[in-house]
mmCIF file of C-alpha atoms and ligand atoms in Angstrom:
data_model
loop_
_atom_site.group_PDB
_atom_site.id
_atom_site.type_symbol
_atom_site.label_atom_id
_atom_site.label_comp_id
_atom_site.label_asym_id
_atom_site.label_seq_id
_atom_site.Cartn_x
_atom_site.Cartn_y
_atom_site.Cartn_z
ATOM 1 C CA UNK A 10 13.397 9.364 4.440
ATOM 2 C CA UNK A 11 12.673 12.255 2.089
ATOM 3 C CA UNK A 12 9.282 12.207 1.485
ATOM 4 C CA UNK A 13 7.951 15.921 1.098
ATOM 5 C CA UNK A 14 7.199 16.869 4.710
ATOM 6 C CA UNK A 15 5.591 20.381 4.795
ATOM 7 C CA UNK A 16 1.514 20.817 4.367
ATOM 8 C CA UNK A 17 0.395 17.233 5.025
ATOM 9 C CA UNK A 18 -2.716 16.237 7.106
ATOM 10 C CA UNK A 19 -3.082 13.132 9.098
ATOM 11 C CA UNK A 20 -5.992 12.543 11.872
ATOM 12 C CA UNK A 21 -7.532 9.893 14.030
ATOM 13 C CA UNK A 22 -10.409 8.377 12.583
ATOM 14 C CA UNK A 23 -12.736 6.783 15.947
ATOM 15 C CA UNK A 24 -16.320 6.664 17.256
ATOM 16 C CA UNK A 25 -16.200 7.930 19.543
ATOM 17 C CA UNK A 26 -12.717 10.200 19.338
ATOM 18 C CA UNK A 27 -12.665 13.310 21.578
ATOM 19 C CA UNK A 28 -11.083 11.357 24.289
ATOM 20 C CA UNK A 29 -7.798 10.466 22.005
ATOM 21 C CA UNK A 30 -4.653 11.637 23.146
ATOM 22 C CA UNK A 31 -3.551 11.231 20.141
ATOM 23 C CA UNK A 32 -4.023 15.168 18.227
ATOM 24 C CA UNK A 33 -1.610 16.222 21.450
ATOM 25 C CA UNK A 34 0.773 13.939 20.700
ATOM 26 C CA UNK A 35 1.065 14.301 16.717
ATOM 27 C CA UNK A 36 0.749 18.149 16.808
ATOM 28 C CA UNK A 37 4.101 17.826 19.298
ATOM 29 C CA UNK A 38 6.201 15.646 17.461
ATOM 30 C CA UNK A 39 4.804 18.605 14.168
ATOM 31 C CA UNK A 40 6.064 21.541 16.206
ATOM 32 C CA UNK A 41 9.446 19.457 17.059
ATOM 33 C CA UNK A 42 10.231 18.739 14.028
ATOM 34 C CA UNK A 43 8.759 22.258 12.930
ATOM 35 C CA UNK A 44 7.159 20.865 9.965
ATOM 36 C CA UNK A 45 3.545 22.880 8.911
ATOM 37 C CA UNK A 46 1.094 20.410 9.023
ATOM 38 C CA UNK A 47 -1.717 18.872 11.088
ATOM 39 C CA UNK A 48 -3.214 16.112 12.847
ATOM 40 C CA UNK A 49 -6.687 16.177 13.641
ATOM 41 C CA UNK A 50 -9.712 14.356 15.486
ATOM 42 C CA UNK A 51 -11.933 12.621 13.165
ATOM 43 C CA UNK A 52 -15.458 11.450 14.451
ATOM 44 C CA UNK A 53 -16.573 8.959 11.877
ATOM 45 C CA UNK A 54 -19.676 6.551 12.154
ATOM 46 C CA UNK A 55 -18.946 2.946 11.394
ATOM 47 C CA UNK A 56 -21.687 3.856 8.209
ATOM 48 C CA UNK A 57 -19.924 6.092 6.875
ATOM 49 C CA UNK A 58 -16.173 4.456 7.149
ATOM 50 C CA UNK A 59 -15.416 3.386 3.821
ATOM 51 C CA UNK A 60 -16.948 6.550 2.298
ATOM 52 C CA UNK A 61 -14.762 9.114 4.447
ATOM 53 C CA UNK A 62 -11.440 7.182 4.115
ATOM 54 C CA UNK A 63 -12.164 6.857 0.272
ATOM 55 C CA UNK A 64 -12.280 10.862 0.186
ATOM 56 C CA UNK A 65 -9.472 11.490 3.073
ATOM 57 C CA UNK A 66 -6.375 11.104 -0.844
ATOM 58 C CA UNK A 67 -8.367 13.922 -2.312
ATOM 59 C CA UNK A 68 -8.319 16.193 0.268
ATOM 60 C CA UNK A 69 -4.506 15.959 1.187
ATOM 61 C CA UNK A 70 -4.865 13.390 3.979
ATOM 62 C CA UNK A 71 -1.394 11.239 4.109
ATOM 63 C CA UNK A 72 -2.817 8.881 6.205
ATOM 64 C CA UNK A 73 -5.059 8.267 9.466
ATOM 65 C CA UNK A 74 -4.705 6.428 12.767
ATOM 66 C CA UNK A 75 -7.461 4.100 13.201
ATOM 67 C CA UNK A 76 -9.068 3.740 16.441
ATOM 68 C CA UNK A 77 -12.029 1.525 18.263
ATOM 69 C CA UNK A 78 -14.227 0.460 16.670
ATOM 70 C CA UNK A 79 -12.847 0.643 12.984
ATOM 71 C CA UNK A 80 -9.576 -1.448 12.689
ATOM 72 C CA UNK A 81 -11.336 -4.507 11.159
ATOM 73 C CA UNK A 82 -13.226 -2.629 8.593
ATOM 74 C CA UNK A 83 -9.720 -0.627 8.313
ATOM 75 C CA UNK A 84 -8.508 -4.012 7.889
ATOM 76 C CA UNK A 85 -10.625 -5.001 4.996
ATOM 77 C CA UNK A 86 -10.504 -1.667 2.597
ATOM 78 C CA UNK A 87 -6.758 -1.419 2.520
ATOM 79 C CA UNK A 88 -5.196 -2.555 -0.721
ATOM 80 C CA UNK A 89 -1.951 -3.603 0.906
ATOM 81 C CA UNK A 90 -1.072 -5.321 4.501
ATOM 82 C CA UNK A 91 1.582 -5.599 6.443
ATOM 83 C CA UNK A 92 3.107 -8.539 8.097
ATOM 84 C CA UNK A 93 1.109 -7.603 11.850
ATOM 85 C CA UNK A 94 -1.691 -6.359 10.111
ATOM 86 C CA UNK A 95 -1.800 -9.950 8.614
ATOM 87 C CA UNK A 96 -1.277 -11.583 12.168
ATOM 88 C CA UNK A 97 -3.819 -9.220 13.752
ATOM 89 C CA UNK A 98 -6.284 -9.297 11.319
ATOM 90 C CA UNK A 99 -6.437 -5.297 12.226
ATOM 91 C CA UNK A 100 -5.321 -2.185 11.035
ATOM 92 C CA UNK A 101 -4.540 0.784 13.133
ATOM 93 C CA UNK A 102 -2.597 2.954 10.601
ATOM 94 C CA UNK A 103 -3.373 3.954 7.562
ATOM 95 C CA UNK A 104 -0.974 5.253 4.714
ATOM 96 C CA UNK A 105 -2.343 6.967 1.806
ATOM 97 C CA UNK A 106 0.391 6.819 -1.273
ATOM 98 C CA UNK A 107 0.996 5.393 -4.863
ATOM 99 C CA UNK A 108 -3.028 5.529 -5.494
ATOM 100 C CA UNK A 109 -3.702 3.112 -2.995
ATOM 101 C CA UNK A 110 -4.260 2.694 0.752
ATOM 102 C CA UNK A 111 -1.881 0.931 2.834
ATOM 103 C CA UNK A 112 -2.609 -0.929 5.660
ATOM 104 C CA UNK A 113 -0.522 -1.591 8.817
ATOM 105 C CA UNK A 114 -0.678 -2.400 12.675
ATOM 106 C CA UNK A 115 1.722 -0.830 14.207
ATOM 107 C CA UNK A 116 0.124 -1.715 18.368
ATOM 108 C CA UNK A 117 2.414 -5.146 17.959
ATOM 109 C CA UNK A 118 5.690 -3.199 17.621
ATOM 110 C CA UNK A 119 4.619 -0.157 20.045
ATOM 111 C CA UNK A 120 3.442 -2.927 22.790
ATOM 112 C CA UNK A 121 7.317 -4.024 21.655
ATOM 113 C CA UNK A 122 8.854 -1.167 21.854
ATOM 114 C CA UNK A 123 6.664 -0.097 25.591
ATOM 115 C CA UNK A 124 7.901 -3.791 27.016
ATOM 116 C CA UNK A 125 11.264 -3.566 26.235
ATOM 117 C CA UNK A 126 11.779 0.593 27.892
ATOM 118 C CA UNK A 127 10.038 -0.162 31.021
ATOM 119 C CA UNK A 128 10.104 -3.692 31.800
ATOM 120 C CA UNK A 129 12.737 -5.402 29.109
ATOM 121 C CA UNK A 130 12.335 -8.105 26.581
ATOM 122 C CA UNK A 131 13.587 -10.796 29.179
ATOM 123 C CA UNK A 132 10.189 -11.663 31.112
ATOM 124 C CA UNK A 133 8.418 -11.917 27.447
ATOM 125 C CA UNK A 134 11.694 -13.899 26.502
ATOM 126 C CA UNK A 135 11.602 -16.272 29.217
ATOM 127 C CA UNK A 136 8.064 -17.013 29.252
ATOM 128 C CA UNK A 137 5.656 -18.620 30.135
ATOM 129 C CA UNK A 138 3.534 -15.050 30.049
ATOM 130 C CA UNK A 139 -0.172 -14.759 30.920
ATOM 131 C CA UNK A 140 -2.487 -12.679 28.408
ATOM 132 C CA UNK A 141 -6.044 -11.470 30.199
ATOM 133 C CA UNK A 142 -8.864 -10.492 27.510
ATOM 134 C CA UNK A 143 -8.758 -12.402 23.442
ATOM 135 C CA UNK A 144 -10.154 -8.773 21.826
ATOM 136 C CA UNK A 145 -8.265 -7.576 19.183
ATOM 137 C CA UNK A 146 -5.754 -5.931 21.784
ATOM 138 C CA UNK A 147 -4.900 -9.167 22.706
ATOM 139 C CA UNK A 148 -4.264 -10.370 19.342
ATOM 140 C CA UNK A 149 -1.538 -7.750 18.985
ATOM 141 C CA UNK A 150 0.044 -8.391 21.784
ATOM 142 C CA UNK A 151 0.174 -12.026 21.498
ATOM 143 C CA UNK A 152 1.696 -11.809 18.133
ATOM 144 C CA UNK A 153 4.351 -9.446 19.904
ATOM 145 C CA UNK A 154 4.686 -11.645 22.876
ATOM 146 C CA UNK A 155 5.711 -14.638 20.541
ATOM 147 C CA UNK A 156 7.848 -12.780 18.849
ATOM 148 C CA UNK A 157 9.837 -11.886 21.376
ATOM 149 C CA UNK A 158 10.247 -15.997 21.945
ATOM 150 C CA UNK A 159 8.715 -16.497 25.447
ATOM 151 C CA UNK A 160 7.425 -19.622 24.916
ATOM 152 C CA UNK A 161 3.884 -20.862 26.171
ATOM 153 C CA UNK A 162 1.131 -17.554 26.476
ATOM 154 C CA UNK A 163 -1.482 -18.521 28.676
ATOM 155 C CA UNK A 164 -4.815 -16.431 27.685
ATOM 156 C CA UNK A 165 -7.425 -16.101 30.137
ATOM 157 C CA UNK A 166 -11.042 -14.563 28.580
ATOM 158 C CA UNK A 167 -14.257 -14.111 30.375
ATOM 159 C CA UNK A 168 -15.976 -15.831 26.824
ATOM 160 C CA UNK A 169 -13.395 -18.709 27.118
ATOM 161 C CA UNK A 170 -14.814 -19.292 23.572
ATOM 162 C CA UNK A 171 -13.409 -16.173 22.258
ATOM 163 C CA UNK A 172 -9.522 -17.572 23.684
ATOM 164 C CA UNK A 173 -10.370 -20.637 22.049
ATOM 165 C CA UNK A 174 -10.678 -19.168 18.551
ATOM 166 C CA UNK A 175 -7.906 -16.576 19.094
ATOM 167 C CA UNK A 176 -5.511 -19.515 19.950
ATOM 168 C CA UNK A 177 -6.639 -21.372 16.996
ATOM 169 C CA UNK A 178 -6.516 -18.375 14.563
ATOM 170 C CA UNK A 179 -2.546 -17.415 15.805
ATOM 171 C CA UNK A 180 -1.374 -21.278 15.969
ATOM 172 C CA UNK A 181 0.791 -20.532 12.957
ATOM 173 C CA UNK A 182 2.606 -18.077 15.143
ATOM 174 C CA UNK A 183 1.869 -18.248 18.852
ATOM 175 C CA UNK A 184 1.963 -21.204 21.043
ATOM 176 C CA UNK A 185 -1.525 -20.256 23.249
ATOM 177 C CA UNK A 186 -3.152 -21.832 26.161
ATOM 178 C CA UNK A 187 -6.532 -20.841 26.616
ATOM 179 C CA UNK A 188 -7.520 -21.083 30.391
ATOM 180 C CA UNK A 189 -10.876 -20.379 32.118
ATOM 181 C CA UNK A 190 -11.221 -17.491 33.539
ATOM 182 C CA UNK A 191 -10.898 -17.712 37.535
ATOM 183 C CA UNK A 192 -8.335 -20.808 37.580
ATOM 184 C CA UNK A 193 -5.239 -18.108 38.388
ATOM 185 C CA UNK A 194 -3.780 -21.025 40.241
ATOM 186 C CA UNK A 195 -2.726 -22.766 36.768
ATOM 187 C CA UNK A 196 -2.405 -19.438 34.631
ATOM 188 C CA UNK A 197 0.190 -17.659 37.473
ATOM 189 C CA UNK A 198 1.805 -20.935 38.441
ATOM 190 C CA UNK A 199 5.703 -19.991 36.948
ATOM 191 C CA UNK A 200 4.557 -17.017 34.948
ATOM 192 C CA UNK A 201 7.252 -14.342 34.485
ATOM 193 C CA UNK A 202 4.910 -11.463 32.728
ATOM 194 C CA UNK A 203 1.064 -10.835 33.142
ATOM 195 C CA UNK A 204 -0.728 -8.252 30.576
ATOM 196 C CA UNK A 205 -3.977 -6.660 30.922
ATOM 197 C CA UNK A 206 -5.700 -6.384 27.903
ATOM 198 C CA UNK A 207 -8.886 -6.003 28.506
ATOM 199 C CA UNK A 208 -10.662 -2.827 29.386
ATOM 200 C CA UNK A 209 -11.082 -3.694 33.030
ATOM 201 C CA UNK A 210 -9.867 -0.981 35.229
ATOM 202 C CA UNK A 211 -10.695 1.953 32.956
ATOM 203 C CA UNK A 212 -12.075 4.670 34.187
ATOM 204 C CA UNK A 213 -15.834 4.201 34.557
ATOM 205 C CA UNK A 214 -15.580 0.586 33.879
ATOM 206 C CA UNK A 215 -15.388 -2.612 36.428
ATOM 207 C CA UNK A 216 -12.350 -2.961 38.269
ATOM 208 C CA UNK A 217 -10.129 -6.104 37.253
ATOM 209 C CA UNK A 218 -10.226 -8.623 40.382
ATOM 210 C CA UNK A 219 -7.206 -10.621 40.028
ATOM 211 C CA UNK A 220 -5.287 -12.493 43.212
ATOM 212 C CA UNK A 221 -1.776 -11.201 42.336
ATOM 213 C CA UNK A 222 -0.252 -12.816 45.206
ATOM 214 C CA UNK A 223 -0.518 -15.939 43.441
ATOM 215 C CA UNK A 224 2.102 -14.525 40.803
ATOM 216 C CA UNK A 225 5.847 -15.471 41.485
ATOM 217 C CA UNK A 226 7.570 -12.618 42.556
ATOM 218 C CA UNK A 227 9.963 -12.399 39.845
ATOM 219 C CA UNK A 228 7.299 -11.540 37.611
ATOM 220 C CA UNK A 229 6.337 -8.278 35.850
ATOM 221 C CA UNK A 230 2.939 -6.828 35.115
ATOM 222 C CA UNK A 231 1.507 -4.436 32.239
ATOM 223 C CA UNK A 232 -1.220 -3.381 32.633
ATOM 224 C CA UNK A 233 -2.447 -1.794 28.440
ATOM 225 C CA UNK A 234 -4.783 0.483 29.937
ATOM 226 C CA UNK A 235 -3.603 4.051 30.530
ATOM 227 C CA UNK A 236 -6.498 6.296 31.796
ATOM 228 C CA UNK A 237 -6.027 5.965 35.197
ATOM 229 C CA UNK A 238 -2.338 5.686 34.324
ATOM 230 C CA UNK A 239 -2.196 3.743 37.723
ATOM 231 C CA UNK A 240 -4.067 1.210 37.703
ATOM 232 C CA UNK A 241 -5.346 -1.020 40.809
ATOM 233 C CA UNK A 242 -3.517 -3.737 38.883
ATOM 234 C CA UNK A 243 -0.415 -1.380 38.772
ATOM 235 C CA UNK A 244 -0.772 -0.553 42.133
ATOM 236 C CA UNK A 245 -0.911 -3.972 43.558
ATOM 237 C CA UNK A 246 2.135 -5.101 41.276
ATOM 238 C CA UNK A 247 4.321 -1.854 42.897
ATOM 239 C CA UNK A 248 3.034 -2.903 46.050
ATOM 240 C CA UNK A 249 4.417 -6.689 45.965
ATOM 241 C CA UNK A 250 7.533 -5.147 44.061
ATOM 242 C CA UNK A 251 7.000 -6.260 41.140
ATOM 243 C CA UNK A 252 8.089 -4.513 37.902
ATOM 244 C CA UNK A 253 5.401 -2.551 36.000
ATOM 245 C CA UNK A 254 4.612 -1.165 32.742
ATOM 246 C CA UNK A 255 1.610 1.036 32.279
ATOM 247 C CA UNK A 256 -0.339 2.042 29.111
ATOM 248 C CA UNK A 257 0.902 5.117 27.860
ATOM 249 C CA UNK A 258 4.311 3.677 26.984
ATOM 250 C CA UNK A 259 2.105 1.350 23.604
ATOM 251 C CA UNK A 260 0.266 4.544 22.741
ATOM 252 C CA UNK A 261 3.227 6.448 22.338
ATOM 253 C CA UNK A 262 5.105 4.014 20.744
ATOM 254 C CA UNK A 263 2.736 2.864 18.192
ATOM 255 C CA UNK A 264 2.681 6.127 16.827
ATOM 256 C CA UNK A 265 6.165 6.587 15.727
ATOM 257 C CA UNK A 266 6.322 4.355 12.711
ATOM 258 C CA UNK A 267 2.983 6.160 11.846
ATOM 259 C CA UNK A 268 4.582 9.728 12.206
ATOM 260 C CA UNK A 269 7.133 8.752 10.111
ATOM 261 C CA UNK A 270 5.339 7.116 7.544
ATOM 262 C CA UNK A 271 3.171 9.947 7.085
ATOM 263 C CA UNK A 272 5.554 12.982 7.367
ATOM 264 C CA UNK A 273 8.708 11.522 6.628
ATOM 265 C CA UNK A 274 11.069 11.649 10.253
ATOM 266 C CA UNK A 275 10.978 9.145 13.271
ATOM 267 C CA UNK A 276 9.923 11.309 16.300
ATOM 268 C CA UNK A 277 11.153 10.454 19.861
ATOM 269 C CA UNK A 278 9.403 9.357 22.721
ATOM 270 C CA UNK A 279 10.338 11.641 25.335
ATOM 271 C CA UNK A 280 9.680 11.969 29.261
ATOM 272 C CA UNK A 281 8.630 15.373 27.881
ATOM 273 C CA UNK A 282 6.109 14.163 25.477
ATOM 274 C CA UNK A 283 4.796 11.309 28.453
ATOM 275 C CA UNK A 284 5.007 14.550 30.881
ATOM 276 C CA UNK A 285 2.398 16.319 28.436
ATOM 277 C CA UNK A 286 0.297 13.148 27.716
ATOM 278 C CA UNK A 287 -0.077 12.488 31.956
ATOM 279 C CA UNK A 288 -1.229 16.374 32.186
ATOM 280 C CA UNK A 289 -3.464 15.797 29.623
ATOM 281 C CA UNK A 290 -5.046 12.349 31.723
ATOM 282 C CA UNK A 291 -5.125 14.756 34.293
ATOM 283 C CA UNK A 292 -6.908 17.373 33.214
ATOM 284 C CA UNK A 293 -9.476 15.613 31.795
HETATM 285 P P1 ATR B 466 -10.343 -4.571 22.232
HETATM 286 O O1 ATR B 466 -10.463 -4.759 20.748
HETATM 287 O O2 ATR B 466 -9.995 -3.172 22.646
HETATM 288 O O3 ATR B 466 -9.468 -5.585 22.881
HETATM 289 P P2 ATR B 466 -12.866 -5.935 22.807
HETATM 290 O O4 ATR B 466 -12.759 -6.735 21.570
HETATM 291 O O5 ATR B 466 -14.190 -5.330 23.158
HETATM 292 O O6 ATR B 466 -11.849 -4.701 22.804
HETATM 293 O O7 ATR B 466 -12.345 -6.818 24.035
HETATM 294 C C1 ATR B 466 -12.495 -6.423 25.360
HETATM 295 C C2 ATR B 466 -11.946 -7.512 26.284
HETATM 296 O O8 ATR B 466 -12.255 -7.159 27.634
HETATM 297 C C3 ATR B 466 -12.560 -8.880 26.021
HETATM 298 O O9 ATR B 466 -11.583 -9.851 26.251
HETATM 299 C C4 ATR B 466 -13.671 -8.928 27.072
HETATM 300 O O10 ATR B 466 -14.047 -10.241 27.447
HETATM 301 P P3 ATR B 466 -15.199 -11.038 26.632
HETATM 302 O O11 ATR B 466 -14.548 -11.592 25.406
HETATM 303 O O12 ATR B 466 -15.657 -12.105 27.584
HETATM 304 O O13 ATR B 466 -16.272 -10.033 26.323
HETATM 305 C C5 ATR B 466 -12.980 -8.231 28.229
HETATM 306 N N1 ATR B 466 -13.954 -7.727 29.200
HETATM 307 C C6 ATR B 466 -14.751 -6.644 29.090
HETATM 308 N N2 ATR B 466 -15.522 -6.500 30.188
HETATM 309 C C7 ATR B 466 -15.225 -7.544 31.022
HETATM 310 C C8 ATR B 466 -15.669 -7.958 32.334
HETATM 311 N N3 ATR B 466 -16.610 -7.261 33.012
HETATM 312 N N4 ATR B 466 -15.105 -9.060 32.880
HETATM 313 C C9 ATR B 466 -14.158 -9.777 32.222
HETATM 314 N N5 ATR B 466 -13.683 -9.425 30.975
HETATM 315 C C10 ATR B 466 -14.213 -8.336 30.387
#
């Protein structure tokens, strides 16, 4: 790509957004690549969305990550989609260029990109795989799981109403079993890859109370949260064996096709880069 590469902005537009990793992980992959720009934290009210991102052209933005709770409302103001945006119904990247704003999820091809580096495409290949939480997470990483071709995806919500409509919505693309929350005989019985997507297990939040005994034990388990980077999920999976992937691996690799769409090279996720992101965690 040749796009101009020198004095460009980009940012994270969130509400809250001081707890992003995000600025640490831009501002690297700048100094890497030693191009003079920057990539900032932007604290925007759901209000005032529409206004800020309609200014962001004007005042040299190239484009903005879009974090909770904005990616619907991203969603609906960008003049063009891409084929996961579509899927997801959410937008996660902007793209500011030609006059217009372009849309784009790029948290279906980083979950991609995360499965296949620590645990490899073959459990989502092989199916069946069992999806916990229908938020819009969930919706992206359903559309990557049936992508990859694995067959049935089992979806197990609190709100078993909210699994219903995501199956319905993604029955063009994904072949989804909703199933009540609690039956983990049914949902683990032959599963070869169990994903966390909801925020259970966060820091400050409920711990996620799942019997992972009752998954076969040639199954592998992500877990999409990374702040503890271990989770109790994590930990049990490591303790039966099992092959893990934790959360940091999506973050980082969601951003890449953002990076590059923005200041014009594909950056590299590096142990170094994870090294600096788990300090970071730490730290804080
Ligand atoms: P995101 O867009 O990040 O996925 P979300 O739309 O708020 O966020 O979804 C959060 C997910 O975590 C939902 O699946 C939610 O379940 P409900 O649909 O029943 O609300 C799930 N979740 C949050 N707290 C939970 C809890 N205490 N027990 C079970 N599931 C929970």
């Amino acid at each position: 790509m040749s796009a101009p590469t020198n004095g460009r902005l980009a940012g994270v537009i969130g509400w809250p957004v001081h707890h992003s990793l995000s600025p640490l992980m831009h501002s690297y992959w700048l100094r890497q690549h030693g191009i003079v720009g920057a990539y900032v934290p932007l604290p925007i009210a759901p209000e005032n969305f529409a206004r800020c991102v309609g200014a962001m052209p004007l005042m040299g933005f190239a484009g903005a990550s879009i974090t909770v709770p904005h990616k619907e409302a991203a969603f609906a103001l960008s003049a063009t989609l891409d084929e996961d945006a579509r899927a997801t119904g959410a937008v996660n990247t902007l793209l500011f260029a030609d006059g217009f704003v372009h849309g784009r999820n790029t948290d279906v091809s980083g979950f991609a990109a995360s499965l296949a580096e620590q645990i490899g495409t073959d459990a989502a290949r092989r199916g069946p795989s069992v999806v916990l939480g229908a938020g819009g997470a969930a919706r992206a990483i359903v559309v990557a799981l049936a992508r990859a071709g694995g067959g049935e995806i089992r979806l197990i919500n609190r709100t078993k109403d909210r699994a219903e409509t995501l199956a319905r919505s993604l029955a063009g693309i994904a072949n989804v079993r909703p199933i009540a929350w609690g039956n983990w005989t049914d949902a683990f019985a032959g599963a070869k890859l169990l994903v966390n997507t909801t925020s259970l297990g966060m820091m400050g939040k409920d711990p996620l109370d799942v019997p992972l005994a009752a998954l076969p034990g040639d199954s592998a388990v992500a877990d999409i949260v990374y702040n503890p980077l271990e989770t109790a999920l994590l930990k049990a999976a490591h303790a039966r064996g099992l092959k893990t992937m934790d959360g940091l691996g999506m973050l980082m690799h969601q951003a890449v096709p953002a990076f590059a769409a923005w200041f014009g090279m594909t950056p590299k996720v590096t142990p170094e880069l994870r090294d600096i992101l788990v300090k970071a965690l730490y730290r804080a």
